[in-house]
């Protein structure tokens, strides 16, 4: 059984012959962060296989990683604001020092703080990706189900990962004529 998304409208009800402007309009109507959500949709469409499915794993170099992690890592550089990162580092360093968890060696402390900041950014990015995907599902631009330990199980968690399906009309609107191709990051 597939995990059904609540509040999902069929794509055919939204954009029967979707053009790029229809896709942008649907995202603007359903998203609190339309540019970010459009970027997530574009990346999903780019790594989708010829059947429109992307995930549960995406090739990242030699490794296969869950699509949500890949999306968060891929988008993270565009969302990095130097002043916000410095502020996060300062707050984290102060909190670690106050709790006595900051290593005494300055080089080791720097590595530890950088690792902690990277984990926070990754977690925040995965939350943002999930929110954007939920908005895309509500807009009817993608479908989502979960796959993994128990294939196509209706419950989330326990080793199950998201699989996103981008309909051909949406893929054609984003990348005309490329809907049948496959991105190098899509696993075979």
Tab-separated table of C-alpha atoms in Angstrom:
chain	number	residue	atom	x	y	z
A	1	UNK	CA	0.000	0.000	0.000
A	2	UNK	CA	1.272	3.483	-0.809
A	3	UNK	CA	1.402	6.372	1.669
A	4	UNK	CA	-1.278	8.755	0.491
A	5	UNK	CA	-0.739	12.463	0.956
A	6	UNK	CA	-3.494	14.424	2.600
A	7	UNK	CA	-4.793	17.464	0.755
A	8	UNK	CA	-3.442	16.217	-2.581
A	9	UNK	CA	-5.303	17.182	-5.686
A	10	UNK	CA	-4.735	15.276	-8.890
A	11	UNK	CA	-2.351	17.030	-11.243
A	12	UNK	CA	-4.935	16.784	-14.016
A	13	UNK	CA	-7.283	18.998	-11.937
A	14	UNK	CA	-4.611	21.661	-11.602
A	15	UNK	CA	-2.649	21.868	-14.822
A	16	UNK	CA	-3.892	19.574	-17.617
A	17	UNK	CA	-1.473	21.027	-20.165
A	18	UNK	CA	0.990	22.708	-17.868
A	19	UNK	CA	3.210	25.441	-19.165
A	20	UNK	CA	5.997	26.995	-17.146
A	21	UNK	CA	3.782	29.929	-16.196
A	22	UNK	CA	1.114	27.479	-14.906
A	23	UNK	CA	3.720	25.743	-12.758
A	24	UNK	CA	5.025	29.042	-11.383
A	25	UNK	CA	1.466	30.222	-10.689
A	26	UNK	CA	0.586	26.984	-8.858
A	27	UNK	CA	3.736	27.244	-6.724
A	28	UNK	CA	3.076	30.916	-5.924
A	29	UNK	CA	-0.468	30.042	-4.869
A	30	UNK	CA	0.550	27.187	-2.528
A	31	UNK	CA	3.992	28.129	-1.246
A	32	UNK	CA	5.241	30.512	1.414
A	33	UNK	CA	8.702	30.436	-0.252
A	34	UNK	CA	7.983	30.134	-3.984
A	35	UNK	CA	11.548	30.575	-5.281
A	36	UNK	CA	12.891	27.920	-2.919
A	37	UNK	CA	9.983	25.590	-3.736
A	38	UNK	CA	10.541	26.083	-7.473
A	39	UNK	CA	14.222	25.217	-6.994
A	40	UNK	CA	13.250	22.003	-5.157
A	41	UNK	CA	10.823	21.053	-7.950
A	42	UNK	CA	13.421	21.744	-10.622
A	43	UNK	CA	16.033	19.590	-8.873
A	44	UNK	CA	13.563	16.746	-8.378
A	45	UNK	CA	12.560	16.917	-12.053
A	46	UNK	CA	16.222	16.898	-13.105
A	47	UNK	CA	17.059	13.706	-11.184
A	48	UNK	CA	13.810	11.932	-12.040
A	49	UNK	CA	14.035	8.761	-14.068
A	50	UNK	CA	12.132	8.427	-17.349
A	51	UNK	CA	8.987	7.368	-15.440
A	52	UNK	CA	9.078	10.637	-13.469
A	53	UNK	CA	10.159	9.055	-10.181
A	54	UNK	CA	13.042	10.483	-8.173
A	55	UNK	CA	14.340	8.613	-5.158
A	56	UNK	CA	14.417	6.979	-2.753
A	57	UNK	CA	18.162	7.241	-3.404
A	58	UNK	CA	20.155	9.652	-5.559
A	59	UNK	CA	23.751	9.217	-6.658
A	60	UNK	CA	26.070	11.749	-5.032
A	61	UNK	CA	29.514	11.004	-6.443
A	62	UNK	CA	30.049	7.330	-5.683
A	63	UNK	CA	27.499	7.190	-2.838
A	64	UNK	CA	23.749	6.736	-2.917
A	65	UNK	CA	21.972	9.058	-0.469
A	66	UNK	CA	18.281	9.575	0.337
A	67	UNK	CA	16.771	12.171	-1.974
A	68	UNK	CA	15.752	14.504	0.852
A	69	UNK	CA	19.338	14.629	2.140
A	70	UNK	CA	20.642	15.148	-1.391
A	71	UNK	CA	18.215	18.015	-2.008
A	72	UNK	CA	19.163	19.709	1.284
A	73	UNK	CA	22.887	19.357	0.559
A	74	UNK	CA	22.493	20.572	-3.028
A	75	UNK	CA	20.485	23.655	-2.055
A	76	UNK	CA	22.497	24.529	1.090
A	77	UNK	CA	25.182	26.616	-0.685
A	78	UNK	CA	22.570	28.868	-2.271
A	79	UNK	CA	20.914	29.482	1.093
A	80	UNK	CA	24.108	30.142	3.031
A	81	UNK	CA	24.267	33.671	4.313
A	82	UNK	CA	27.653	34.436	5.758
A	83	UNK	CA	26.360	36.756	8.488
A	84	UNK	CA	23.751	34.224	9.634
A	85	UNK	CA	26.324	31.443	9.717
A	86	UNK	CA	28.661	33.625	11.811
A	87	UNK	CA	25.804	34.414	14.196
A	88	UNK	CA	24.964	30.702	14.494
A	89	UNK	CA	28.628	29.880	15.161
A	90	UNK	CA	28.784	32.575	17.854
A	91	UNK	CA	25.615	31.363	19.596
A	92	UNK	CA	26.686	27.739	19.412
A	93	UNK	CA	30.200	28.483	20.670
A	94	UNK	CA	28.751	30.421	23.650
A	95	UNK	CA	26.276	27.648	24.477
A	96	UNK	CA	28.966	24.956	24.273
A	97	UNK	CA	31.369	27.005	26.416
A	98	UNK	CA	28.653	27.646	29.023
A	99	UNK	CA	27.834	23.940	29.227
A	100	UNK	CA	31.518	22.946	29.341
A	101	UNK	CA	31.229	20.902	26.138
A	102	UNK	CA	33.671	23.021	24.105
A	103	UNK	CA	37.093	21.343	23.740
A	104	UNK	CA	40.031	23.234	25.259
A	105	UNK	CA	42.272	22.914	22.185
A	106	UNK	CA	41.362	25.842	19.865
A	107	UNK	CA	41.782	23.816	16.645
A	108	UNK	CA	39.708	20.948	17.998
A	109	UNK	CA	37.089	23.411	19.297
A	110	UNK	CA	36.884	25.013	15.847
A	111	UNK	CA	36.379	21.616	14.157
A	112	UNK	CA	33.755	20.638	16.750
A	113	UNK	CA	31.810	23.895	16.328
A	114	UNK	CA	31.986	23.638	12.519
A	115	UNK	CA	30.670	20.059	12.666
A	116	UNK	CA	27.811	21.114	14.937
A	117	UNK	CA	26.908	24.070	12.700
A	118	UNK	CA	26.973	21.851	9.582
A	119	UNK	CA	24.627	19.360	11.268
A	120	UNK	CA	22.224	22.149	12.232
A	121	UNK	CA	22.258	23.532	8.693
A	122	UNK	CA	21.669	20.047	7.246
A	123	UNK	CA	18.762	19.377	9.633
A	124	UNK	CA	17.260	22.782	8.909
A	125	UNK	CA	17.690	22.191	5.172
A	126	UNK	CA	15.927	18.827	5.315
A	127	UNK	CA	13.031	20.423	7.184
A	128	UNK	CA	12.808	23.160	4.545
A	129	UNK	CA	12.895	20.562	1.744
A	130	UNK	CA	10.085	18.589	3.403
A	131	UNK	CA	7.992	21.745	3.709
A	132	UNK	CA	8.617	22.651	0.059
A	133	UNK	CA	7.716	19.132	-1.100
A	134	UNK	CA	4.494	19.250	0.943
A	135	UNK	CA	3.625	22.512	-0.788
A	136	UNK	CA	4.356	20.933	-4.187
A	137	UNK	CA	2.108	17.988	-3.303
A	138	UNK	CA	-0.683	20.378	-2.239
A	139	UNK	CA	-0.215	22.255	-5.524
A	140	UNK	CA	-0.596	18.963	-7.387
A	141	UNK	CA	2.812	19.267	-9.050
A	142	UNK	CA	4.306	16.078	-7.603
A	143	UNK	CA	3.178	12.909	-5.869
A	144	UNK	CA	4.982	11.396	-2.899
A	145	UNK	CA	5.136	7.926	-1.429
A	146	UNK	CA	7.572	6.101	0.826
A	147	UNK	CA	9.785	3.123	0.061
A	148	UNK	CA	12.415	1.209	1.964
A	149	UNK	CA	12.639	-1.511	4.592
A	150	UNK	CA	9.095	-2.568	3.814
A	151	UNK	CA	8.587	-1.537	0.224
A	152	UNK	CA	5.684	0.852	-0.362
A	153	UNK	CA	4.567	0.605	3.264
A	154	UNK	CA	1.837	3.004	4.357
A	155	UNK	CA	3.690	4.123	7.505
A	156	UNK	CA	6.634	6.497	7.453
A	157	UNK	CA	9.895	6.002	9.327
A	158	UNK	CA	11.846	2.853	10.156
A	159	UNK	CA	14.173	3.013	7.167
A	160	UNK	CA	11.609	4.150	4.622
A	161	UNK	CA	12.515	7.044	2.356
A	162	UNK	CA	10.508	9.391	0.165
A	163	UNK	CA	10.014	8.831	-3.540
A	164	UNK	CA	8.750	11.798	-5.545
A	165	UNK	CA	6.956	11.457	-8.863
A	166	UNK	CA	6.838	14.423	-11.234
A	167	UNK	CA	4.129	14.068	-13.902
A	168	UNK	CA	5.240	14.307	-17.511
A	169	UNK	CA	3.299	17.536	-18.092
A	170	UNK	CA	5.208	19.249	-15.274
A	171	UNK	CA	8.567	17.832	-16.420
A	172	UNK	CA	7.870	19.045	-19.963
A	173	UNK	CA	6.950	22.494	-18.651
A	174	UNK	CA	10.222	22.730	-16.738
A	175	UNK	CA	12.479	21.111	-19.334
A	176	UNK	CA	10.752	20.859	-22.729
A	177	UNK	CA	11.726	17.726	-24.598
A	178	UNK	CA	13.805	16.319	-21.744
A	179	UNK	CA	11.131	14.331	-19.900
A	180	UNK	CA	12.368	11.018	-21.293
A	181	UNK	CA	15.996	11.576	-20.311
A	182	UNK	CA	17.762	10.711	-17.092
A	183	UNK	CA	20.029	12.898	-14.992
A	184	UNK	CA	23.471	11.503	-14.065
A	185	UNK	CA	22.496	11.670	-10.372
A	186	UNK	CA	19.567	9.303	-10.856
A	187	UNK	CA	20.535	5.760	-9.838
A	188	UNK	CA	20.119	3.113	-12.510
